[in-house]
Amino acid sequence: MGHTETLEKLHLIDREHRYLERIIAVLQWDEETYLPESGVEERSEQLALLEGIAHARLVSPETGRLLEELGSTPDNAGGDEKLPSLERDFLKTFRHNYDRSIKLPGDFVSAAARAEGLSQAAWAAARRDNDFLAFLPHLEKMIDFSRRRALYWGYDDNPYDGLLDIYEPGMGASGIDAVFTPLGAKLSALLKQLASRPRPDTSFLDQDFDAEKQACFSRDLMGRLGFDKKRGRLDISAHPFTTTLGDDDIRITTRYLPRQVQSGIFSTIHESGHAFYEMGFPRELGSSCLADGASMGIHESQSRLWENVIGRSRAFWKAMFPVLQSYFPEALSRPNAEDFYRAINLVEPSLIRIEADEVSYSLHIILRFELEKALFSGSLTPAELPAAWRKKMKEYLGVEPETDAQGVLQDIHWSMGSFGYFPSYALGNLYGLQFWEKLNADVPGVDEAIAAGNFSPIRSWLRDTIYVWGRRLAPEDLLKTVTGKSLSAEPFLSYIESKYNGIYGY
Amino acid sequence: MGHTETLEKLHLIDREHRYLERIIAVLQWDEETYLPESGVEERSEQLALLEGIAHARLVSPETGRLLEELGSTPDNAGGDEKLPSLERDFLKTFRHNYDRSIKLPGDFVSAAARAEGLSQAAWAAARRDNDFLAFLPHLEKMIDFSRRRALYWGYDDNPYDGLLDIYEPGMGASGIDAVFTPLGAKLSALLKQLASRPRPDTSFLDQDFDAEKQACFSRDLMGRLGFDKKRGRLDISAHPFTTTLGDDDIRITTRYLPRQVQSGIFSTIHESGHAFYEMGFPRELGSSCLADGASMGIHESQSRLWENVIGRSRAFWKAMFPVLQSYFPEALSRPNAEDFYRAINLVEPSLIRIEADEVSYSLHIILRFELEKALFSGSLTPAELPAAWRKKMKEYLGVEPETDAQGVLQDIHWSMGSFGYFPSYALGNLYGLQFWEKLNADVPGVDEAIAAGNFSPIRSWLRDTIYVWGRRLAPEDLLKTVTGKSLSAEPFLSYIESKYNGIYGY
């Protein structure tokens, strides 16, 4: 069998694996959006079965044989050096997924999927009822599954490193520490400095904003940003997310809080940023494992760039405030675009990560990163989490949640077993600003385009410069290729300082 | 291996097969309700893959071995006579499904699923654009797949018999003819008779009814009927349907036409009737193939009973008209419950089956039955369908559609390859009235309960008398067991005559 034929067979296995992953994504999307309450239990069984099937097909002996024929080994994942570079990149990524999968027993994969489905539902109920103890047994199970996953994969020091690797390959806890420690110190100092300055007026945000009208504005807004509604949609879930159900079926969710209109808006922009990345992979990567983000940190760089750097900018609201006003003519009759810009950029330590301002946001992440590290090193038990959470909130942000719903239960991630994901958000802030610097160097008049409601220069640059690579480059290589530099917090910190100096005049 | 262990293994195969069928149902439900336009193509590939996997697992050699060990053969499907009767019933139904499946090659199953996904989307677009020719190649493919399916299964005279058997086992085209011919003649005669009588006032229905308010009323109404919203939900689709996504996840859809408020209402009641059946199987049938309707005709008996016999009754609107009025106080300020009852029971030949009155409804079915028969005997080509449709509409109902959208393109069934399904609706009318006679003999004061908005006596009787059997009895056996009688059109015809004599005084 020649390489061409072998590659074709492997591409088929890869494509069918992705179809199965996307069917799983349909089931999960449905679970978060429309599944009737009593349907959760059987849905978990369905997910367990399908995860098991997908896993068994991927790690079948045939896959191993085909990889071998192409010269791909754990040490030379790209295979035969005479293969075209696109195929070698494909083999590297495919082999990475395959090596990870084959280390996990099929029963383990099914059991984890079953437990995750139940755990998510239990989390949603526990958060609603503010009942951490009801969620605790699920949380313990999720930690146990993650620990075993890390064991199967192998790790040097802490199993947490193995988990971090899923989301940000190669960084590890110590690599992240090295970035987060100085970042946290600088942000804390800035936070203290801003606390002594006069607070922008936010009183007009403290009104009732009809949820149905919020939804209409969100749909309008995503269209203006360039979201192709033939290839995706917007729904409502307890926790906003983006999911890819097909090459041409990328869905986002948001939530509408009647007395916090900005929450639905910025979630919509954030998830649109993820969706643009998923929608923007070149067709030549097709439905292959290369049509994927470089890492979760890079993915979050896209969402947080749109949400914050673009979406919370003065230029953005110059264009969009009149639009928002047209949906809420009465509630927003008093403020002008500048008032709105200042209000949504209020810096104030608060309880909820996804509502946090840009200055304090990364401190929410550092807190979670440290708790995860402690959980997996064994120095913290799951039962101790609520108290540890409150203590660290007090320490880093000076505020303490009155309820666990506003504390340790606020995020969905742990209920899905996604330990190690949180650092991606803060890394995304850093990557994002490095990309943004380069974008502004390459494209003249970005601010003016935004102020005119024209986002196509931004989208084109992102597509041609970042999306085009899919998962062909590792995050650090992508960063180097695009910006010529390594990971650095400087662009982020100088953006923050200049922006908030402008608002607060400190 | 003892029988107990063998049975356990077979039940596991059955249960997992049902999970896969329900995952397929999730994908299809999503395709009809929320799938973005451009996602159709990949969704068809996902369906093809999953149908292929489900099929291959069901017909694996292990399944055959287990059936053999239990003494189940095509001629003695129930297996070893010492097995408990519930297990023998399980084996009969499981074997029936297995025998059907194993005759179909896996490639065929995948190809059919792929084509069906594309065909449904093409149908929806063709109906929207009134473009039969755009749909024709898909229709031809669907007919070809059905013909080949019938060939694989084998049949005596016409492949159509093999298809009818999917929905109403054992009746065949000649059995249906024997029922439909006299039924059609009597309904036609009655239709002519009613045409000469004064027409009820329906002018108040010809107003704009806000779709969002219609949706609120439908949700309210289904709750009052007894729909358990923790175990199901209501959505919107181009063509109303019911689908089972889990034992505790049964979903219905409807559609809201601004100038035809009754359309959304009666679709909601119709689909609720299907859902009650699916929700009502006893837990002991569990997630097994016995938790299913006895046939599609029996299934339609449940939906049409709720829609028409209950939902279009004077007693029903005595209870529900004030509720409907509260949603549309202005539009419905003039009529009273009796006016509304008479208006929604207007008998008038019309173009759209699902909007048809009870007298002309079965004629729409007879038309479709005859066209399907002609298609599969070869005396009619798919391209000739629009003209044949118009001719028969003129002949049976005296009206002719101006567009194919209102004619041959109105129903989704053929686009899904569901040839042979339509007769179920008319059979359902007949079964339904036979059950209704018995229900009224068993339960005193049914009409009074309905008039008081109390449907629990009806639901309890249906559950304890019909749902309790699941698919354990063949349709004719269920009918005999419940009513002591064979299939007969008499109860239906005498119901029709007495009801419409009451309204029209002919």
PDB file of C-alpha atoms in Angstrom, chain B residues 317-415:
ATOM      1  CA  TRP B 317     -63.682  24.275  24.645  1.00  0.00           C
ATOM      2  CA  LYS B 318     -66.145  24.843  27.448  1.00  0.00           C
ATOM      3  CA  ALA B 319     -63.067  24.471  29.689  1.00  0.00           C
ATOM      4  CA  MET B 320     -60.392  25.914  27.421  1.00  0.00           C
ATOM      5  CA  PHE B 321     -62.013  28.785  25.553  1.00  0.00           C
ATOM      6  CA  PRO B 322     -61.837  31.133  28.551  1.00  0.00           C
ATOM      7  CA  VAL B 323     -58.150  30.257  28.832  1.00  0.00           C
ATOM      8  CA  LEU B 324     -57.517  30.974  25.158  1.00  0.00           C
ATOM      9  CA  GLN B 325     -59.520  34.170  25.485  1.00  0.00           C
ATOM     10  CA  SER B 326     -57.253  35.319  28.302  1.00  0.00           C
ATOM     11  CA  TYR B 327     -54.304  35.185  25.860  1.00  0.00           C
ATOM     12  CA  PHE B 328     -56.213  37.024  23.120  1.00  0.00           C
ATOM     13  CA  PRO B 329     -58.745  39.175  24.952  1.00  0.00           C
ATOM     14  CA  GLU B 330     -59.236  41.558  22.043  1.00  0.00           C
ATOM     15  CA  ALA B 331     -59.319  39.199  19.080  1.00  0.00           C
ATOM     16  CA  LEU B 332     -61.660  36.821  20.911  1.00  0.00           C
ATOM     17  CA  SER B 333     -63.923  39.293  22.695  1.00  0.00           C
ATOM     18  CA  ARG B 334     -66.887  38.590  20.412  1.00  0.00           C
ATOM     19  CA  PRO B 335     -67.284  34.783  20.148  1.00  0.00           C
ATOM     20  CA  ASN B 336     -68.250  32.470  22.996  1.00  0.00           C
ATOM     21  CA  ALA B 337     -67.158  28.865  23.553  1.00  0.00           C
ATOM     22  CA  GLU B 338     -69.962  27.489  21.391  1.00  0.00           C
ATOM     23  CA  ASP B 339     -69.093  29.834  18.504  1.00  0.00           C
ATOM     24  CA  PHE B 340     -65.481  28.747  18.751  1.00  0.00           C
ATOM     25  CA  TYR B 341     -66.447  25.071  18.861  1.00  0.00           C
ATOM     26  CA  ARG B 342     -68.496  25.454  15.688  1.00  0.00           C
ATOM     27  CA  ALA B 343     -65.824  27.475  13.916  1.00  0.00           C
ATOM     28  CA  ILE B 344     -63.002  25.008  14.538  1.00  0.00           C
ATOM     29  CA  ASN B 345     -65.257  22.208  13.320  1.00  0.00           C
ATOM     30  CA  LEU B 346     -65.950  23.850  10.008  1.00  0.00           C
ATOM     31  CA  VAL B 347     -66.160  21.129   7.383  1.00  0.00           C
ATOM     32  CA  GLU B 348     -64.770  22.369   4.131  1.00  0.00           C
ATOM     33  CA  PRO B 349     -62.555  20.610   1.628  1.00  0.00           C
ATOM     34  CA  SER B 350     -59.165  22.273   1.763  1.00  0.00           C
ATOM     35  CA  LEU B 351     -55.619  21.856   0.529  1.00  0.00           C
ATOM     36  CA  ILE B 352     -53.520  21.056   3.591  1.00  0.00           C
ATOM     37  CA  ARG B 353     -53.825  17.691   5.301  1.00  0.00           C
ATOM     38  CA  ILE B 354     -52.778  18.699   8.771  1.00  0.00           C
ATOM     39  CA  GLU B 355     -55.285  21.578   8.772  1.00  0.00           C
ATOM     40  CA  ALA B 356     -58.124  19.422   7.421  1.00  0.00           C
ATOM     41  CA  ASP B 357     -61.394  18.842   9.253  1.00  0.00           C
ATOM     42  CA  GLU B 358     -62.301  15.383  10.528  1.00  0.00           C
ATOM     43  CA  VAL B 359     -64.658  14.584   7.665  1.00  0.00           C
ATOM     44  CA  SER B 360     -62.333  15.345   4.792  1.00  0.00           C
ATOM     45  CA  TYR B 361     -59.093  14.354   6.569  1.00  0.00           C
ATOM     46  CA  SER B 362     -59.162  10.676   5.632  1.00  0.00           C
ATOM     47  CA  LEU B 363     -59.657  11.586   1.982  1.00  0.00           C
ATOM     48  CA  HIS B 364     -56.284  13.356   2.071  1.00  0.00           C
ATOM     49  CA  ILE B 365     -54.850  10.073   3.319  1.00  0.00           C
ATOM     50  CA  ILE B 366     -56.564   7.918   0.726  1.00  0.00           C
ATOM     51  CA  LEU B 367     -55.140  10.184  -1.969  1.00  0.00           C
ATOM     52  CA  ARG B 368     -51.613   9.749  -0.641  1.00  0.00           C
ATOM     53  CA  PHE B 369     -52.084   6.003  -0.213  1.00  0.00           C
ATOM     54  CA  GLU B 370     -53.147   5.642  -3.831  1.00  0.00           C
ATOM     55  CA  LEU B 371     -50.282   7.747  -5.112  1.00  0.00           C
ATOM     56  CA  GLU B 372     -47.774   5.718  -3.107  1.00  0.00           C
ATOM     57  CA  LYS B 373     -49.266   2.490  -4.426  1.00  0.00           C
ATOM     58  CA  ALA B 374     -48.965   3.778  -7.989  1.00  0.00           C
ATOM     59  CA  LEU B 375     -45.392   4.965  -7.438  1.00  0.00           C
ATOM     60  CA  PHE B 376     -44.263   1.559  -6.235  1.00  0.00           C
ATOM     61  CA  SER B 377     -46.215  -0.478  -8.769  1.00  0.00           C
ATOM     62  CA  GLY B 378     -44.485   1.622 -11.417  1.00  0.00           C
ATOM     63  CA  SER B 379     -47.658   3.070 -12.931  1.00  0.00           C
ATOM     64  CA  LEU B 380     -46.680   6.573 -11.833  1.00  0.00           C
ATOM     65  CA  THR B 381     -43.287   8.277 -12.059  1.00  0.00           C
ATOM     66  CA  PRO B 382     -42.109  10.773  -9.438  1.00  0.00           C
ATOM     67  CA  ALA B 383     -42.056  13.517 -12.088  1.00  0.00           C
ATOM     68  CA  GLU B 384     -45.757  12.938 -12.715  1.00  0.00           C
ATOM     69  CA  LEU B 385     -46.666  13.407  -9.055  1.00  0.00           C
ATOM     70  CA  PRO B 386     -47.640  17.112  -9.058  1.00  0.00           C
ATOM     71  CA  ALA B 387     -50.174  16.612 -11.850  1.00  0.00           C
ATOM     72  CA  ALA B 388     -51.496  13.384 -10.354  1.00  0.00           C
ATOM     73  CA  TRP B 389     -51.839  15.163  -7.022  1.00  0.00           C
ATOM     74  CA  ARG B 390     -53.901  17.980  -8.498  1.00  0.00           C
ATOM     75  CA  LYS B 391     -56.120  15.566 -10.396  1.00  0.00           C
ATOM     76  CA  LYS B 392     -56.895  13.496  -7.320  1.00  0.00           C
ATOM     77  CA  MET B 393     -57.459  16.563  -5.136  1.00  0.00           C
ATOM     78  CA  LYS B 394     -60.045  17.737  -7.665  1.00  0.00           C
ATOM     79  CA  GLU B 395     -61.625  14.304  -7.748  1.00  0.00           C
ATOM     80  CA  TYR B 396     -61.767  13.591  -3.991  1.00  0.00           C
ATOM     81  CA  LEU B 397     -62.028  17.031  -2.481  1.00  0.00           C
ATOM     82  CA  GLY B 398     -63.100  19.289  -5.299  1.00  0.00           C
ATOM     83  CA  VAL B 399     -60.223  21.694  -4.713  1.00  0.00           C
ATOM     84  CA  GLU B 400     -56.944  22.103  -6.542  1.00  0.00           C
ATOM     85  CA  PRO B 401     -53.712  23.601  -5.186  1.00  0.00           C
ATOM     86  CA  GLU B 402     -52.359  26.575  -7.085  1.00  0.00           C
ATOM     87  CA  THR B 403     -48.820  25.778  -5.994  1.00  0.00           C
ATOM     88  CA  ASP B 404     -46.886  22.583  -5.293  1.00  0.00           C
ATOM     89  CA  ALA B 405     -45.990  23.995  -1.886  1.00  0.00           C
ATOM     90  CA  GLN B 406     -49.681  23.669  -1.054  1.00  0.00           C
ATOM     91  CA  GLY B 407     -49.854  20.380  -2.908  1.00  0.00           C
ATOM     92  CA  VAL B 408     -47.377  17.580  -3.284  1.00  0.00           C
ATOM     93  CA  LEU B 409     -44.665  19.386  -1.275  1.00  0.00           C
ATOM     94  CA  GLN B 410     -46.759  20.003   1.846  1.00  0.00           C
ATOM     95  CA  ASP B 411     -45.716  16.945   3.860  1.00  0.00           C
ATOM     96  CA  ILE B 412     -42.258  16.006   5.128  1.00  0.00           C
ATOM     97  CA  HIS B 413     -42.787  12.227   4.976  1.00  0.00           C
ATOM     98  CA  TRP B 414     -41.612  11.421   1.484  1.00  0.00           C
ATOM     99  CA  SER B 415     -38.499  13.536   1.931  1.00  0.00           C
TER     100      SER B 415
END
